[in-house]
Each structure stands twice: as C-alpha cells, then as structure tokens.
Amino acid sequence: MSLVIHNLHARVVGGQQILRGLNLEIEKGSVHAIMGPNGSGKSTLSKVIAGHPDYEVTEGEVLLDGVNVLGMEPDARSRAGLFLAFQYPVEIPGVSNANFIRAALQARLAAGEELEATEYYGDLYKEMDRLEIPRNFTARSVNEGFSGGEKKRNEVLQMAMLKPSYAILDETDSGLDIDALKVVSAGVNALRGPSLGILVITHYQRLLDYITPDVVHVLVAGRIVRSAGPELALELEAKGYDWIRDELSEAALAAEPVHA
Amino acid sequence: MSTETLSQLDVDRTRGDFHYPEQHTFDAGSGLSHATVDYISNVKGEPDWIREFRHKALDVFFSKPMPTHWASEDLENIIFEKIRYYLANAQRPTRSWDEVPDDVKRTFERLGIPEQERKFLAGVEAQFDSEAVYSNMKKALGDQGVVFVGSTDGLKEHPELFKKWFGKVIPTGDNKFSALNSAVFSGGSFIYVPPGVKVKHPLQAYFRINAENFGQFERTLIIADEGSEVMYMEGCTAPKFETATLHSAVVELVALKGAKIQYVTVQNWSANVFNLVTKRAIAHEEAEVKWIDCNIGSRLTMKYPGVILKGRKARGEVLSIALANNGQHQDTGAKMIHAADETTSNIIAKSISIGKGRSSYRGLVHIPKHLKGCKNNTECDALLINSTSRTDTYPAITVRGSGNSVQHEASVSQVSAEQIFYMQQRGLSEAQAMSLSVNGFVNDLVREFPMEYSVELKRLIDLEMEDSVG
Ligand SMILES: Nc1ncnc2c1ncn2[C@@H]1O[C@H](COP(=O)(O)OP(=O)(O)OP(=O)(O)O)[C@@H](O)[C@H]1O
Ligand SMILES: [Mg+2]
C-alpha cells in the first residue's frame, strides 16, 4: 500500500512546465521528507497530487493504493484518503471551524447517515487539547484572523480529525515558534502509524529533529535529484543546495535551467 | 384522477415546482378593465366604498407609467392583457384541513404547512391562487381578542379598524403596482392584536400560485395595538411555467405605541414570477418594526420594505438576504423615513449573485433637519460567486441637521477559487463548498432569524448551489 508518483510532468495551465518527470513512492507507515530550493516545485507537486485546477498533468500518474487519482475531483481524492496541509491555508469568512470540520467529516458518510454530535465534539476537543488549541477556536471562522502559527496548527487539527491514509505537509513548520513546533510535531507523531504515509515538505532540518523521516529527497527543477536517509538533511543544512546542483551533470542543467 | 396525477409528478428538488389541473368556479378571465374590478367586487359581495376604492385605483394604475426610467426594462415583458386577475374555487376558507379540497390539501401537505402548524405556529392562512382555502388560529388567541382573517373578512367584519388604516400606510398611488394591487386585491391577511397582548408563536400565511398566466394580488394589513407583540411569517411558491406569472402584493403594518411587529418573508417563487411588492410600516412612539426579508426565487423581484418612524423613540429594522441565480434579478432594499426625534433604524442587506444572476440594493434613509437624536446604521454586503455575477448599490441618504448620526458601510467580495479548492481538499464537493461559503456569508444575519426559518433558508441555499454547479 503506497502513494506512487510516477514520471509526473505538470505545468501551469497554458503556462510554464514545473514538474519534469518526478518519481516518488510513499509507503503507508513511512515518513518521507522533501527539501529543495524556493521555486523548485514542492508546493506544485502537492497541489498537483491534490488536483488543483491551476495545473495540468502532461505525463505520468499518481496512484493511491493502486488507483490513479488524476481523473478524480479534488474532493473525491480527499475522501479517498489524501490530505494536504497547505503552505498558505485559506481563510473562509463566516464558516466556523467546528462547522467546517464537521461538514468535511459528514461528507465522508453515506447518504442518510448523520454525524453524531456529542461524539464529534468529544473527538474534536481531544485533538484540540493535544495540539494545545483553546476551546474558543471552534466558534471562530476558518483561519480568519489566525496568526501564521495558528493556521498551521489548524491544518494539523484537520488532519487529525479527517484521518487520511496519506498526508502531505507543505512547510507546516514555517511560522511556528519553537514551542509550537514541538507541540505540532508531537501532534503529527501521534498520528504516525501503519495506516498513514506522510510526506513533509520543509526547508529546515529543525523539523526533522522532531519528526524523524525514513527518507529525505531533494527536489530541484521539478524532479527528485537525490534520496537518502535523514543524514542528507543535515548535509543540506550545512552545505546548501549548490553542491547538489554542481554534482548534477552540467548537461542536464544546461538543458533545463532551475528557473526556466 | 388526482392521485394519479400526484404519482406521475416527479418530485422536483425545487419543492414548489408542481401543479394540479385547474378547476375554478370563479374566473375573472384574462385582461384588466373596470369590468374585471366589478367581477371581483361582485363575487366578494363587497360594500360600495371598497368597490369605488378599486375603480379609482384602476384609473391610477392606467395613468401611471412603468418605472423603467429607474427600474429594470424586464418590466416591459409583463403582458397585462394576458394575465388572469381572479381565480378561486370558493369564497370562504375552511377551518379544518379535512374540508380543503384534495388537490389543494395535498399541495400544502407537500409544502409542509399543516406539519409546521402543528409544530410551532399560532395560526395559519393558506392562500391558493386568489383566495385563502384554509384559515385557522389557536382558540386561546381568539379568546384574547386577536383577529386573524383574510382581507375580505377583515373589511366586512371589522370595518372601523380596517377603514382607519387601509391604504393609509401605502397610498394607492405610491407606485404603479400598489395601484394595481389596490384595484384587484384578493386574499392576504387582516390581523389585529389588542393592547398588551403578546402573541407568542408566529402567525403564518402561505401563498401558493397554481394557475398559469395568473396574477396574485394579496393585501395584508396588520395592526398591533399599544404594547402588543406579534410575529408574522409568509412563505410562497409557484410551479415554473413558460409564461410569466405576476405577484404583486401590498402589505401595510401599523405598530401603535410600544408595539412590536416582526414580519418574516421567505420568498421562493419560481423563476418565471415577477414579484413586485410594496411593504411599509408605521411605527408610533417607542414601537418597533422589524422586516426580515429573504428573496431566493422569482425572475425579477422589486421590493424595498420600509418603516415610517412616526413616534418618538420608534425603531425600524430591515434584515434582508437576496440570492440571484442565472436569469434572476433581485432588486431589493429598504426605506427608513425618520419623522420624530430619537428614532433609530438599522438596515443590513446581504446579497449573493451566482452565475449571471444580478442583485441590486436600493436604500433610502431620510432624516429631516428639525429632528434630533436620530440614528441610522446601514450595512450592505454583496458576495459574487462568479466573475459574470453582478451587483449594484444605489444608496440614497438624506440627512440634514447635525444632531443625527448615520453610518453606512458597503462591501463586495467574491468566493475565490482558492477557497473552493481548500474546502474540496477537505472532502466537500464544489456545491457543498459554495453553499458553505454562502451560508458563512449570511450567517451572522441568519442568527437573528426565527430558528425554523433559518433551517429552511439554509436548505434553499444548498439547493440553489447544487443547481448552479450541477
Ligand atoms: N499557478 C501558478 N501560476 C504561475 N506560476 C506558478 C504557479 N504555481 C507555481 N508557479 C511557479 O512554479 C514554480 C514552483 O513553485 P512552487 O510553489 O511549487 O515552489 P516551491 O518549491 O513550493 O517553493 P517554496 O520553497 O518557495 O515554497 C515557481 O517559479 C512558481 O512561481
Ligand atoms: Mg512551496
């Protein structure tokens, strides 16, 4: 059981090519990390997997437990078990957090089935407590007026509530203070287990101290150029990305510059 | 036959879109003339003063031009000669649903009216085309002196009260359509609440149009005597026909000293209905009038509920929600005429435009110079779902003098593709995501509504969003 990204090519609809033959496999129970320079295509990868309408896939496939999800609507992908913690979570005025998460859970039930309210609030409060989110948060509009850190916590709360089988966390650590980073990491770690595959996208080794990945990948110019154990992250932290670019053959880079 | 008709009818998701074969005992025929007015007056057996009132009103109607110099050109598409102005089976409503003819009873059952009556209403009047077929009120209210009858019974049985206020809040010549209503009105409610009586549960009227090429012209007059309280709710539906249907009501409210009236409308006419309604209230000293006005249906709605704040410390409020989908124009708003010191008014209008839908807000706030301590707050917010949607705001605020305060805020926002994607990523379909945004947009207003109506409104919004995506 895994999320397989095979030879994925994608571009902005009617625009520039961003992903150029990307391969990745995330097994259930494992944690993979992607690092890579700004603009290399990390968020694009996560949005293409989730089905964002700004992008079109020109080649390749994305298999969720063997099922190609590329023809599916974003909501169907979500209900199939895919979760994306956004780099920039969106504000939804007037819709309370409690109602939003409830609607998302309700959407997973068969027609005619109703979410049980007391059970729902029980679960919600438990997860909120774990993430040290205050109770008044349930009545506030989704992400509206939230601080950067609060938004990221909210993403992890939604992930905990929706119980996906594969979760992509796009820079969930950025904007978090040191204490919040610990709390959120603990929250993610609590969800780790044999029924969840995680892909964390980050710029900082610091996060990986808390959420130890099984594999670290480097994404440059729309494809994975290197994969290794957690020690790779330490190396990147120390040396930056230039040495990887240098090691890659001049020819490949000359044909497809990093910032096309 | 009717049972068969019912089973053949595929229940459309737009709950009101079905109709039964017509069988009318009383039919004024197509077109409008003084003979039409006489027909209606004869059938109703009205006193002379009201017959004369009608004839005069018809002349006013003929003499007035269509308001197309400021309003929608679409008004030109109303063919007055093709409309039927009076259709009814019987003259008097029954007090028991069992006595209502089968087809008609089934209509109201499908619309859930008897059930609501059992659950939370103090009284119900159900109008089918031109006349009420059912009208009943809890006995305890009658014992307290509360009157809740149709307009014809009102003018016959309570002539003093009726004459005193009828046509006084909204004069015949207020506009072309108030004149039309004054000429051919039929149905609607007459309500009188005696001093100090507080009607706990709402009184409800349901207006149903069944016939094609028809005009419904109900006339409502509500008088809340000193210190009394009443809430009136109205709902309406019609089947969707190819040809235009006209609904043109006049509603007058009188809140005497210290009285409170709440008037709630959930308008869900089908998309071929021209809904041209005049609604106004007079609020005397320390009285409060609140219009809650939700416009979801119709082809063109023109409606600007108003309050004339006539007595010191009177308070007027309009809370309105308009939803304009493809092919719809919701031209709504509010009027607040301050005519005494320390009067306050509040207008909150929210409109949602979907697809090629168009919503317009027209507001009028008038505070003359000699008044002191008057306040108005106006807020109008528009939400656009697509880039083809349209909204316009035409506020007219005339405030003279320095002892008064007016606050006006307006906003236009659009549901972004990023919001929809975010919600879809959490598992909500596009339609669910849009109705969640729309519900979020109107949420703070809906909280002010009676519970039963906020549930209904939410359901209607969900249906509209499903249709707009599907
Ligand atoms: N919808 C879009 N329209 C135009 N250009 C886009 C769009 N989405 C992404 N891009 C471009 O594609 C490239 C990759 O963007 P992406 O957001 O995937 O980078 P990233 O690796 O996540 O960067 P960061 O580390 O800064 O978050 C950038 O040059 C970006 O400007
Ligand atoms: Mg990014």
mmCIF file with all atom_site columns, N, CA and C and ligand atoms in Angstrom, chain A residues 42-43 87 170-171, ligand 2:
data_model
loop_
_atom_site.group_PDB
_atom_site.id
_atom_site.type_symbol
_atom_site.label_atom_id
_atom_site.label_alt_id
_atom_site.label_comp_id
_atom_site.label_asym_id
_atom_site.label_entity_id
_atom_site.label_seq_id
_atom_site.pdbx_PDB_ins_code
_atom_site.Cartn_x
_atom_site.Cartn_y
_atom_site.Cartn_z
_atom_site.occupancy
_atom_site.B_iso_or_equiv
_atom_site.pdbx_formal_charge
_atom_site.auth_seq_id
_atom_site.auth_comp_id
_atom_site.auth_asym_id
_atom_site.auth_atom_id
_atom_site.pdbx_PDB_model_num
ATOM   1  N  N  . LYS A 1 42  ? 7.948 22.212 -5.110 1.00 0.00 ? 42  LYS A N  1
ATOM   2  C  CA . LYS A 1 42  ? 7.453 21.388 -3.996 1.00 0.00 ? 42  LYS A CA 1
ATOM   3  C  C  . LYS A 1 42  ? 5.946 21.587 -3.763 1.00 0.00 ? 42  LYS A C  1
ATOM   4  N  N  . SER A 1 43  ? 5.550 22.849 -3.653 1.00 0.00 ? 43  SER A N  1
ATOM   5  C  CA . SER A 1 43  ? 4.118 23.096 -3.444 1.00 0.00 ? 43  SER A CA 1
ATOM   6  C  C  . SER A 1 43  ? 3.320 22.679 -4.670 1.00 0.00 ? 43  SER A C  1
ATOM   7  N  N  . GLN A 1 87  ? 0.623 25.137 2.527  1.00 0.00 ? 87  GLN A N  1
ATOM   8  C  CA . GLN A 1 87  ? 1.666 26.087 2.908  1.00 0.00 ? 87  GLN A CA 1
ATOM   9  C  C  . GLN A 1 87  ? 1.011 27.420 3.309  1.00 0.00 ? 87  GLN A C  1
ATOM   10 N  N  . ASP A 1 170 ? 2.899 20.678 3.733  1.00 0.00 ? 170 ASP A N  1
ATOM   11 C  CA . ASP A 1 170 ? 3.724 21.628 2.982  1.00 0.00 ? 170 ASP A CA 1
ATOM   12 C  C  . ASP A 1 170 ? 4.168 22.761 3.904  1.00 0.00 ? 170 ASP A C  1
ATOM   13 N  N  . GLU A 1 171 ? 5.422 22.703 4.297  1.00 0.00 ? 171 GLU A N  1
ATOM   14 C  CA . GLU A 1 171 ? 6.009 23.729 5.186  1.00 0.00 ? 171 GLU A CA 1
ATOM   15 C  C  . GLU A 1 171 ? 5.128 24.022 6.401  1.00 0.00 ? 171 GLU A C  1
HETATM 16 MG MG . MG  C 2 .   ? 6.093 25.930 -1.517 1.00 0.00 ? 2   MG  C MG 1
#
